[in-house]
Amino acid sequence: MQPRSSKGGARLLATSLVLVVIASFSWLNQSPTDFNLMCQDNSGAYNLKVMGVVGKGLRVHQRDLSPGDVVVVVGRTGGIKNKVLRAIVTRMRKVSINPLGNGFSTAFDTNCAVVVDKECNPVGSKILGKIDPKCALKWPKLAQLASAGS
């Protein structure tokens, strides 16, 4: 007596194997830092893609960021398209506790950054909108530009 082989079972096995290979390939290709920030100043950039965080390595996830961190970005649109730059994160969607310890916490509706040069001086001349209090305490130049801009 010979074992019966079903063509339907073999097709199902082959299909599921192909789906597993495709899913694992897309999972391996995605970057943990694959997220965008809006540019908050008038430097000419609109969207910035985060590549890494200065001082924390290249493979840093968005949850490891906080307002005031210096990140390495690539300009996605605007005058600095496809150029590698540095930026300071000024607003985050996740809740950040006020560094003064007064019980307040802040969260914004967008993730934003300000483009800076190698000495962390802002490239733009004004910042549009508010910045996080933690970022304002860490970077007084940005706080001055933000108060002058609004």
mmCIF file of C-alpha atoms in Angstrom:
data_model
loop_
_atom_site.group_PDB
_atom_site.id
_atom_site.type_symbol
_atom_site.label_atom_id
_atom_site.label_comp_id
_atom_site.label_asym_id
_atom_site.label_seq_id
_atom_site.Cartn_x
_atom_site.Cartn_y
_atom_site.Cartn_z
ATOM 1 C CA MET A 1 0.000 0.000 0.000
ATOM 2 C CA GLN A 2 1.485 3.344 -1.102
ATOM 3 C CA PRO A 3 0.958 6.628 0.805
ATOM 4 C CA ARG A 4 -1.414 9.044 -0.858
ATOM 5 C CA SER A 5 -0.046 12.408 -1.899
ATOM 6 C CA SER A 6 -2.452 15.248 -2.312
ATOM 7 C CA LYS A 7 -1.670 18.057 -4.698
ATOM 8 C CA GLY A 8 -3.766 20.496 -2.650
ATOM 9 C CA GLY A 9 -1.644 19.953 0.475
ATOM 10 C CA ALA A 10 1.586 20.443 -1.484
ATOM 11 C CA ARG A 11 0.296 23.670 -3.031
ATOM 12 C CA LEU A 12 -0.771 24.974 0.358
ATOM 13 C CA LEU A 13 2.640 24.188 1.798
ATOM 14 C CA ALA A 14 4.451 25.860 -1.118
ATOM 15 C CA THR A 15 2.225 28.948 -0.918
ATOM 16 C CA SER A 16 2.714 29.332 2.807
ATOM 17 C CA LEU A 17 6.471 28.897 2.396
ATOM 18 C CA VAL A 18 6.570 31.661 -0.237
ATOM 19 C CA LEU A 19 4.558 33.971 2.015
ATOM 20 C CA VAL A 20 6.886 33.340 4.944
ATOM 21 C CA VAL A 21 9.931 34.116 2.784
ATOM 22 C CA ILE A 22 8.372 37.367 1.524
ATOM 23 C CA ALA A 23 7.366 38.435 5.044
ATOM 24 C CA SER A 24 10.814 37.726 6.463
ATOM 25 C CA PHE A 25 12.498 39.604 3.591
ATOM 26 C CA SER A 26 10.399 42.732 4.184
ATOM 27 C CA TRP A 27 10.974 42.431 7.942
ATOM 28 C CA LEU A 28 14.753 42.286 7.446
ATOM 29 C CA ASN A 29 14.793 45.257 5.075
ATOM 30 C CA GLN A 30 12.946 47.723 7.267
ATOM 31 C CA SER A 31 15.056 50.115 9.273
ATOM 32 C CA PRO A 32 14.253 50.803 12.930
ATOM 33 C CA THR A 33 14.964 54.484 12.372
ATOM 34 C CA ASP A 34 12.750 54.763 9.312
ATOM 35 C CA PHE A 35 10.665 57.767 10.259
ATOM 36 C CA ASN A 36 10.321 61.375 9.199
ATOM 37 C CA LEU A 37 10.454 64.701 10.999
ATOM 38 C CA MET A 38 8.983 67.966 9.781
ATOM 39 C CA CYS A 39 11.378 70.892 9.584
ATOM 40 C CA GLN A 40 10.308 73.687 11.926
ATOM 41 C CA ASP A 41 12.571 76.507 10.737
ATOM 42 C CA ASN A 42 12.934 78.567 7.570
ATOM 43 C CA SER A 43 16.083 76.811 6.324
ATOM 44 C CA GLY A 44 14.411 75.582 3.121
ATOM 45 C CA ALA A 45 13.831 71.978 4.188
ATOM 46 C CA TYR A 46 10.351 70.481 4.593
ATOM 47 C CA ASN A 47 10.717 66.794 5.481
ATOM 48 C CA LEU A 48 13.702 65.147 7.127
ATOM 49 C CA LYS A 49 14.340 61.402 7.366
ATOM 50 C CA VAL A 50 16.190 60.284 10.502
ATOM 51 C CA MET A 51 19.271 58.104 9.948
ATOM 52 C CA GLY A 52 20.732 58.010 13.460
ATOM 53 C CA VAL A 53 21.215 59.829 16.730
ATOM 54 C CA VAL A 54 24.483 61.559 17.595
ATOM 55 C CA GLY A 55 25.994 59.815 20.604
ATOM 56 C CA LYS A 56 23.573 56.859 20.578
ATOM 57 C CA GLY A 57 24.595 54.986 17.418
ATOM 58 C CA LEU A 58 22.982 54.363 14.060
ATOM 59 C CA ARG A 59 20.347 51.763 14.940
ATOM 60 C CA VAL A 60 18.150 53.849 17.250
ATOM 61 C CA HIS A 61 14.362 53.561 17.262
ATOM 62 C CA GLN A 62 11.993 56.513 17.494
ATOM 63 C CA ARG A 63 11.085 55.581 21.060
ATOM 64 C CA ASP A 64 14.702 56.241 22.090
ATOM 65 C CA LEU A 65 14.491 59.876 20.966
ATOM 66 C CA SER A 66 13.511 62.773 23.154
ATOM 67 C CA PRO A 67 13.242 66.517 22.515
ATOM 68 C CA GLY A 68 16.680 68.104 22.487
ATOM 69 C CA ASP A 69 18.529 65.161 20.896
ATOM 70 C CA VAL A 70 20.845 65.816 17.956
ATOM 71 C CA VAL A 71 20.031 63.518 15.026
ATOM 72 C CA VAL A 72 21.587 62.848 11.621
ATOM 73 C CA VAL A 73 18.982 63.375 8.910
ATOM 74 C CA VAL A 74 18.602 63.365 5.137
ATOM 75 C CA GLY A 75 16.582 66.106 3.468
ATOM 76 C CA ARG A 76 13.651 64.520 1.642
ATOM 77 C CA THR A 77 12.033 67.599 0.060
ATOM 78 C CA GLY A 78 12.917 71.238 -0.390
ATOM 79 C CA GLY A 79 16.243 72.886 -1.104
ATOM 80 C CA ILE A 80 18.315 70.314 0.780
ATOM 81 C CA LYS A 81 16.968 67.204 -0.908
ATOM 82 C CA ASN A 82 19.246 64.146 -0.521
ATOM 83 C CA LYS A 83 21.815 65.974 1.644
ATOM 84 C CA VAL A 84 23.010 64.576 4.960
ATOM 85 C CA LEU A 85 22.556 67.105 7.769
ATOM 86 C CA ARG A 86 22.278 67.401 11.514
ATOM 87 C CA ALA A 87 19.121 68.504 13.256
ATOM 88 C CA ILE A 88 17.847 68.988 16.802
ATOM 89 C CA VAL A 89 14.522 67.377 17.700
ATOM 90 C CA THR A 90 12.257 70.145 19.007
ATOM 91 C CA ARG A 91 8.826 68.501 19.243
ATOM 92 C CA MET A 92 7.693 64.903 19.666
ATOM 93 C CA ARG A 93 4.300 63.240 19.607
ATOM 94 C CA LYS A 94 5.143 61.152 22.642
ATOM 95 C CA VAL A 95 4.572 62.623 26.092
ATOM 96 C CA SER A 96 7.612 64.203 27.718
ATOM 97 C CA ILE A 97 7.701 65.225 31.348
ATOM 98 C CA ASN A 98 8.647 68.815 32.135
ATOM 99 C CA PRO A 99 12.260 68.960 33.370
ATOM 100 C CA LEU A 100 11.354 71.505 36.058
ATOM 101 C CA GLY A 101 9.545 68.786 38.000
ATOM 102 C CA ASN A 102 6.301 70.737 38.355
ATOM 103 C CA GLY A 103 4.046 67.864 37.265
ATOM 104 C CA PHE A 104 3.290 69.164 33.765
ATOM 105 C CA SER A 105 3.832 67.045 30.679
ATOM 106 C CA THR A 106 3.759 68.040 27.025
ATOM 107 C CA ALA A 107 2.928 66.284 23.782
ATOM 108 C CA PHE A 108 2.614 67.793 20.321
ATOM 109 C CA ASP A 109 0.740 66.750 17.205
ATOM 110 C CA THR A 110 3.832 66.416 14.982
ATOM 111 C CA ASN A 111 7.462 65.332 15.229
ATOM 112 C CA CYS A 112 9.621 68.327 14.300
ATOM 113 C CA ALA A 113 13.290 69.269 14.135
ATOM 114 C CA VAL A 114 15.472 72.289 13.426
ATOM 115 C CA VAL A 115 18.395 71.983 10.976
ATOM 116 C CA VAL A 116 21.759 72.910 12.536
ATOM 117 C CA ASP A 117 25.391 73.021 11.410
ATOM 118 C CA LYS A 118 28.310 71.077 12.933
ATOM 119 C CA GLU A 119 28.622 73.516 15.855
ATOM 120 C CA CYS A 120 24.856 73.123 16.541
ATOM 121 C CA ASN A 121 24.029 76.657 15.422
ATOM 122 C CA PRO A 122 20.632 76.899 13.682
ATOM 123 C CA VAL A 123 20.730 77.273 9.899
ATOM 124 C CA GLY A 124 17.427 79.160 9.697
ATOM 125 C CA SER A 125 16.778 82.596 11.142
ATOM 126 C CA LYS A 126 13.486 81.801 12.891
ATOM 127 C CA ILE A 127 11.575 78.849 14.293
ATOM 128 C CA LEU A 128 7.909 78.473 13.465
ATOM 129 C CA GLY A 129 5.750 77.392 16.404
ATOM 130 C CA LYS A 130 6.516 76.280 19.922
ATOM 131 C CA ILE A 131 9.316 74.002 21.061
ATOM 132 C CA ASP A 132 9.382 71.549 23.937
ATOM 133 C CA PRO A 133 10.482 72.993 27.320
ATOM 134 C CA LYS A 134 13.156 70.290 27.654
ATOM 135 C CA CYS A 135 14.640 71.365 24.325
ATOM 136 C CA ALA A 136 14.425 75.042 25.316
ATOM 137 C CA LEU A 137 16.451 74.412 28.478
ATOM 138 C CA LYS A 138 19.076 72.351 26.663
ATOM 139 C CA TRP A 139 19.445 74.677 23.640
ATOM 140 C CA PRO A 140 18.996 78.374 24.604
ATOM 141 C CA LYS A 141 19.686 79.578 21.030
ATOM 142 C CA LEU A 142 16.661 77.638 19.809
ATOM 143 C CA ALA A 143 14.523 79.023 22.622
ATOM 144 C CA GLN A 144 15.519 82.549 21.649
ATOM 145 C CA LEU A 145 14.652 81.975 17.985
ATOM 146 C CA ALA A 146 11.356 80.313 18.899
ATOM 147 C CA SER A 147 10.253 83.205 21.092
ATOM 148 C CA ALA A 148 11.261 85.712 18.392
ATOM 149 C CA GLY A 149 9.427 83.760 15.682
ATOM 150 C CA SER A 150 6.034 83.531 17.395
#
